CSV table of C-alpha atoms in Angstrom, one decimal:
chain,number,residue,atom,x,y,z
A,1,MET,CA,97.0,73.7,132.2
A,2,LEU,CA,94.0,72.8,134.4
A,3,PRO,CA,92.0,75.6,136.0
A,4,GLU,CA,93.1,76.4,139.6
A,5,HIS,CA,90.2,74.6,141.3
A,6,GLU,CA,90.7,71.4,139.2
A,7,MET,CA,94.5,71.5,139.9
A,8,HIS,CA,93.6,71.5,143.7
A,9,ASP,CA,91.3,68.6,143.1
A,10,LEU,CA,94.0,66.7,141.3
A,11,ALA,CA,96.5,67.4,144.1
A,12,GLU,CA,94.1,66.0,146.7
A,13,SER,CA,93.4,62.9,144.5
A,14,ILE,CA,97.2,62.3,144.2
A,15,LYS,CA,97.5,62.7,148.0
A,16,GLU,CA,94.8,60.2,148.6
A,17,PHE,CA,95.4,57.6,145.9
A,18,GLY,CA,99.0,58.3,144.8
A,19,LEU,CA,100.4,59.2,141.4
A,20,THR,CA,98.9,56.4,139.3
A,21,MET,CA,100.6,57.6,136.0
A,22,PRO,CA,104.2,58.7,136.2
A,23,ILE,CA,105.5,61.9,134.6
A,24,VAL,CA,107.3,61.2,131.4
A,25,LEU,CA,110.7,62.7,130.6
A,26,ASP,CA,113.0,62.3,127.6
A,27,PRO,CA,116.6,61.0,128.2
A,28,ASP,CA,117.8,64.6,128.7
A,29,GLY,CA,115.2,65.3,131.3
A,30,VAL,CA,112.8,67.3,129.2
A,31,LEU,CA,109.2,67.0,130.1
A,32,LEU,CA,107.1,65.1,127.5
A,33,ASP,CA,103.9,64.3,129.3
A,34,GLY,CA,102.4,65.1,132.7
A,35,ARG,CA,102.8,68.8,133.3
A,36,ASN,CA,99.5,69.0,135.2
A,37,ARG,CA,100.4,66.0,137.3
A,38,LEU,CA,103.8,67.6,138.1
A,39,ALA,CA,102.2,70.9,139.0
A,40,ALA,CA,99.7,69.1,141.3
A,41,CYS,CA,102.5,67.3,143.0
A,42,GLU,CA,104.3,70.6,143.6
A,43,LEU,CA,101.1,72.1,144.9
A,44,GLY,CA,100.4,69.3,147.3
A,45,GLY,CA,104.0,68.8,148.4
A,46,ILE,CA,104.1,65.3,146.9
A,47,GLU,CA,107.2,63.7,145.6
A,48,PRO,CA,106.6,63.0,141.9
A,49,ARG,CA,107.4,59.8,140.2
A,50,PHE,CA,109.2,59.9,136.8
A,51,THR,CA,109.8,57.6,133.9
A,52,THR,CA,111.9,58.0,130.8
A,53,TYR,CA,110.7,57.7,127.3
A,54,THR,CA,113.0,55.4,125.3
A,55,GLY,CA,111.2,55.4,122.0
A,56,THR,CA,112.3,57.0,118.8
A,57,ASP,CA,109.4,59.3,117.9
A,58,GLN,CA,108.9,61.8,120.7
A,59,THR,CA,106.5,63.9,118.6
A,60,ALA,CA,104.2,60.9,118.0
A,61,TYR,CA,104.3,60.0,121.7
A,62,ILE,CA,103.4,63.6,122.7
A,63,LEU,CA,100.5,63.5,120.2
A,64,SER,CA,99.1,60.2,121.4
A,65,SER,CA,99.5,61.3,125.1
A,66,ASN,CA,97.5,64.4,124.4
A,67,LEU,CA,94.8,62.8,122.3
A,68,ARG,CA,94.2,60.0,124.8
A,69,ARG,CA,92.4,62.6,127.0
A,70,ARG,CA,88.7,62.2,126.6
A,71,ASN,CA,87.9,65.8,127.7
A,72,LEU,CA,89.4,67.3,124.6
A,73,SER,CA,87.1,69.1,122.2
A,74,GLU,CA,87.2,68.5,118.4
A,75,GLY,CA,88.8,71.9,118.0
A,76,GLN,CA,91.5,71.1,120.6
A,77,ARG,CA,92.2,67.8,118.9
A,78,SER,CA,92.4,69.5,115.5
A,79,MET,CA,94.8,72.1,116.8
A,80,ILE,CA,97.1,69.5,118.4
A,81,HIS,CA,97.2,67.6,115.1
A,82,ALA,CA,98.0,70.9,113.3
A,83,MET,CA,100.9,71.5,115.8
A,84,VAL,CA,102.2,68.0,115.1
A,85,LEU,CA,101.8,68.6,111.4
A,86,SER,CA,104.0,71.7,111.6
A,87,VAL,CA,107.0,69.5,112.6
A,88,SER,CA,106.1,66.1,111.0
A,89,GLY,CA,106.9,67.0,107.4
A,90,HIS,CA,103.6,65.4,106.3
A,91,SER,CA,101.3,67.2,103.9
A,92,LEU,CA,97.9,68.2,105.3
A,93,ARG,CA,96.1,65.7,103.1
A,94,THR,CA,98.4,62.9,104.2
A,95,HIS,CA,98.2,63.7,107.9
A,96,ALA,CA,94.4,63.9,107.8
A,97,LYS,CA,94.2,60.5,106.1
A,98,LEU,CA,96.7,58.9,108.4
A,99,HIS,CA,94.9,60.0,111.6
A,100,ASP,CA,91.4,59.9,110.2
A,101,ILE,CA,90.5,63.4,111.0
A,102,SER,CA,88.5,66.1,109.2
A,103,ARG,CA,90.7,67.7,106.6
A,104,THR,CA,88.6,70.9,106.8
A,105,ARG,CA,89.0,71.2,110.5
A,106,LEU,CA,92.7,70.4,110.3
A,107,SER,CA,93.1,73.0,107.6
A,108,LEU,CA,91.4,75.6,109.7
A,109,ALA,CA,93.5,74.7,112.7
A,110,ASN,CA,96.6,74.9,110.5
A,111,THR,CA,95.6,78.4,109.3
A,112,VAL,CA,95.1,79.6,112.8
A,113,LEU,CA,98.4,78.1,113.9
A,114,LYS,CA,100.4,79.8,111.1
A,115,GLN,CA,98.7,83.2,111.2
A,116,ALA,CA,98.0,83.6,115.0
A,117,PRO,CA,100.1,81.3,117.2
A,118,ASP,CA,98.7,83.1,120.3
A,119,LEU,CA,95.2,82.1,119.3
A,120,ALA,CA,96.4,78.5,118.5
A,121,ASP,CA,97.7,78.1,122.1
A,122,GLN,CA,94.3,79.2,123.4
A,123,VAL,CA,92.5,76.7,121.2
A,124,ARG,CA,94.8,73.9,122.3
A,125,ASP,CA,94.2,74.8,125.9
A,126,GLY,CA,90.4,74.9,125.5
A,127,LYS,CA,90.2,78.6,126.2
A,128,LEU,CA,89.0,79.5,122.7
A,129,GLY,CA,86.9,77.6,120.2
A,130,LEU,CA,88.5,76.8,116.8
A,131,ASP,CA,85.7,78.4,114.9
A,132,ALA,CA,86.0,81.6,117.0
A,133,ALA,CA,89.7,81.6,116.5
A,134,GLY,CA,89.2,81.3,112.7
A,135,ASP,CA,86.8,84.2,112.8
A,136,MET,CA,89.4,86.3,114.7
A,137,VAL,CA,92.1,85.3,112.2
A,138,ARG,CA,89.9,86.5,109.3
A,139,GLU,CA,89.2,89.7,111.1
A,140,ARG,CA,92.9,90.3,111.7
A,141,LYS,CA,93.7,89.6,108.1
A,142,ALA,CA,90.9,92.0,106.9
A,143,ARG,CA,92.3,94.7,109.1
A,144,ALA,CA,95.9,94.0,108.0
A,145,ASP,CA,94.8,94.0,104.3
A,146,ALA,CA,92.9,97.3,104.8
A,147,ILE,CA,96.0,98.9,106.4
A,148,GLN,CA,98.2,97.6,103.6
A,149,ALA,CA,95.8,99.0,101.1
A,150,GLN,CA,96.0,102.4,102.8
A,151,ARG,CA,99.8,102.3,102.7
A,152,ASP,CA,99.8,101.3,99.0
A,153,ARG,CA,97.4,104.1,98.1
A,154,LEU,CA,99.6,106.6,99.9
A,155,ARG,CA,102.8,105.4,98.2
A,156,GLN,CA,101.0,105.7,94.8
A,157,HIS,CA,99.4,109.1,95.2
A,158,ALA,CA,101.4,110.8,97.9
A,159,PRO,CA,104.9,109.5,98.5
A,160,ASP,CA,105.6,112.5,100.8
A,161,LEU,CA,102.8,111.6,103.1
A,162,ALA,CA,103.8,107.9,103.0
A,163,ALA,CA,107.3,108.9,104.1
A,164,GLN,CA,105.9,110.9,107.0
A,165,VAL,CA,104.0,107.8,108.2
A,166,THR,CA,107.1,105.7,107.9
A,167,GLU,CA,109.0,108.3,110.0
A,168,ASP,CA,106.1,108.4,112.6
A,169,GLN,CA,105.5,112.1,111.8
A,170,LEU,CA,101.9,111.3,110.8
A,171,THR,CA,99.5,108.5,111.7
A,172,LEU,CA,98.2,106.4,108.9
A,173,ASP,CA,94.7,107.7,109.3
A,174,ALA,CA,95.8,111.3,109.4
A,175,ALA,CA,97.9,110.8,106.2
A,176,THR,CA,94.9,109.1,104.5
A,177,ALA,CA,92.7,112.0,105.4
A,178,ALA,CA,95.2,114.5,104.0
A,179,LEU,CA,95.4,112.5,100.8
A,180,ASP,CA,91.6,112.4,100.5
A,181,GLN,CA,91.6,116.2,100.9
A,182,ARG,CA,94.2,116.6,98.2
A,183,LEU,CA,92.3,114.4,95.8
A,184,GLU,CA,89.1,116.2,96.5
A,185,ASP,CA,90.7,119.6,96.0
A,186,GLU,CA,92.1,118.4,92.7
A,187,ARG,CA,88.7,117.2,91.6
A,188,LEU,CA,87.1,120.5,92.5
A,189,ARG,CA,89.9,122.3,90.7
A,190,ARG,CA,89.3,120.4,87.5
A,191,ARG,CA,85.6,121.1,87.7
A,192,VAL,CA,86.1,124.8,88.3
A,193,GLU,CA,88.5,125.1,85.4
A,194,GLU,CA,85.9,123.4,83.2
A,195,VAL,CA,83.4,126.0,84.2
A,196,ASP,CA,85.9,128.8,83.7
A,197,ALA,CA,86.4,127.6,80.2
A,198,ILE,CA,82.7,127.9,79.5
A,199,ARG,CA,82.6,131.4,81.0
A,200,LEU,CA,85.4,132.5,78.7
A,201,ALA,CA,83.5,131.1,75.7
A,202,ASP,CA,80.4,133.0,76.9
A,203,ARG,CA,82.6,136.1,77.1
A,204,ASP,CA,81.6,136.5,80.8
A,205,PRO,CA,83.5,139.4,82.4
A,206,GLY,CA,85.4,139.3,85.6
A,207,PRO,CA,88.2,137.1,87.1
A,208,THR,CA,87.8,133.4,86.8
A,209,PHE,CA,86.9,131.3,89.8
A,210,SER,CA,90.2,129.5,89.5
A,211,ALA,CA,92.1,132.7,89.7
A,212,LEU,CA,90.2,133.7,92.9
A,213,ALA,CA,91.0,130.4,94.5
A,214,GLU,CA,94.7,130.4,93.5
A,215,ARG,CA,94.9,134.0,94.8
A,216,GLY,CA,93.5,132.9,98.2
A,217,ASP,CA,90.4,135.1,98.0
A,218,ILE,CA,88.3,131.9,98.3
A,219,ASP,CA,89.0,128.2,98.8
A,220,TRP,CA,88.4,125.6,96.2
A,221,HIS,CA,85.2,124.5,97.8
A,222,GLN,CA,83.8,128.0,97.6
A,223,ALA,CA,85.1,128.3,94.0
A,224,HIS,CA,83.3,125.1,93.2
A,225,GLN,CA,80.1,126.4,94.7
A,226,ARG,CA,80.3,129.5,92.6
A,227,ALA,CA,81.0,127.5,89.5
A,228,GLU,CA,78.0,125.2,90.0
A,229,HIS,CA,75.8,128.3,90.7
A,230,TYR,CA,77.0,129.9,87.4
A,231,LEU,CA,76.2,126.7,85.5
A,232,THR,CA,72.7,126.5,87.1
A,233,GLN,CA,71.9,130.1,86.1
A,234,ARG,CA,73.4,129.6,82.7
A,235,GLN,CA,71.3,126.6,82.0
A,236,ALA,CA,68.2,128.4,83.2
A,237,ALA,CA,68.9,131.3,80.8
A,238,VAL,CA,69.5,128.9,77.9
A,239,SER,CA,66.2,127.1,78.7
A,240,ARG,CA,64.4,130.4,78.9
A,241,ASP,CA,65.7,131.6,75.6
A,242,GLN,CA,64.9,128.3,74.0
A,243,GLN,CA,61.3,128.7,75.2
A,244,HIS,CA,61.1,132.2,73.8
A,245,LEU,CA,62.4,131.3,70.4
A,246,THR,CA,60.1,128.3,70.3
A,247,ALA,CA,57.2,130.6,71.0
A,248,ILE,CA,58.3,132.9,68.2
A,249,ALA,CA,58.6,130.0,65.8
A,250,ASP,CA,55.2,128.6,66.8
A,251,ASN,CA,53.6,132.0,66.1
A,252,TRP,CA,55.6,133.0,63.1
A,253,ALA,CA,52.6,132.6,60.9
A,254,ALA,CA,50.9,135.5,62.7
A,255,LEU,CA,53.9,137.6,62.1
A,256,ARG,CA,54.0,136.8,58.4
A,257,ASN,CA,50.4,137.9,58.2
A,258,LEU,CA,51.4,141.3,59.5
A,259,THR,CA,54.0,141.6,56.8
A,260,ARG,CA,51.5,141.2,54.1
A,261,CYS,CA,49.5,144.2,55.1
A,262,PRO,CA,51.5,146.2,57.6
A,263,ASP,CA,49.4,149.3,57.1
A,264,SER,CA,46.1,147.6,57.6
A,265,ALA,CA,43.8,148.5,60.5
A,266,ASP,CA,44.2,145.2,62.4
A,267,ALA,CA,48.1,145.3,62.0
A,268,THR,CA,48.1,148.8,63.3
A,269,GLU,CA,45.9,147.8,66.2
A,270,VAL,CA,48.1,144.9,67.1
A,271,LEU,CA,51.3,147.0,67.0
A,272,ASP,CA,49.7,149.8,69.0
A,273,GLY,CA,48.9,147.3,71.8
A,274,LEU,CA,52.6,146.4,72.3
A,275,THR,CA,55.3,148.0,74.3
A,276,THR,CA,57.7,150.4,72.5
A,277,GLY,CA,60.5,147.9,72.6
A,278,THR,CA,58.4,145.0,71.4
A,279,ARG,CA,56.8,147.1,68.7
A,280,ALA,CA,60.3,148.2,67.5
A,281,LEU,CA,61.4,144.5,67.4
A,282,ILE,CA,58.3,143.5,65.4
A,283,THR,CA,58.8,146.3,63.0
A,284,ARG,CA,62.3,145.2,62.3
A,285,LEU,CA,61.3,141.6,61.9
A,286,ILE,CA,58.5,142.7,59.5
A,287,ALA,CA,60.9,144.8,57.5
A,288,GLY,CA,63.3,141.9,57.3
A,289,GLU,CA,60.6,139.5,56.3
A,290,THR,CA,59.4,141.9,53.6
A,291,GLU,CA,62.9,142.5,52.3
A,292,GLU,CA,63.5,138.7,52.1
A,293,THR,CA,60.2,138.3,50.3
A,294,HIS,CA,61.0,140.9,47.7
A,295,GLN,CA,64.5,139.4,47.2
A,296,GLY,CA,62.9,136.1,46.6
A,297,ASP,CA,60.5,137.5,44.1
């Protein structure tokens, strides 16, 4: 329909010059062409003039009547053709060839018509561009696909939550958040149990982190934090012990020299300069080295 101000202009023109093109009805009185002219006549209080279409292809007539208007955009023309295509029975390729129109534009119009009839009407009426309508259809489809993916994920991993969404007990977003929390808790649980297994192998005393979480003393997030802290400290201790053993290995030659003459003045001086615990350890190592040497001999 024409905008209001143009409708008033058309009514004034019909008052001044008369209705130059009659309004076309089918044999049953159904309007085929001239809805703007009819509305302008009603607006101006003018008696409309009618004619009856006697042809055999009303669809083709409506199409030609619409496409005769020179003020139609390419998008409007493509949408009108798509609307005719929906009832003509022609294939898109055939229709594009018969009417010498862009197959790409017709395909886009056809997609908008099928997926968003409300937008198709706006394109036909010139209220919305065809490309803009295409973008909106793609956005709607992307949103619909995302929602469907959420629903499928719920049905796969949490049928109980999916049922609550179906029964309107939970929103889709709330159910998705609840599922995410479940999966995160399960991930944390598995990690904590892995660390607990390491603690048991280390013969670490005390209750496991899993037991504390299951008992409700801490939540799984806190259990995970403690488990990761334990691993960090454990790795630091392992690295420290490796460094110490490497230092002993690197200086083992000096220790062997002490075993050759443990009663010498320099050996006695070396040992006297150590702490009691270190001296006792060296003494045991020297004794062990000496015993191995004698057994080898």
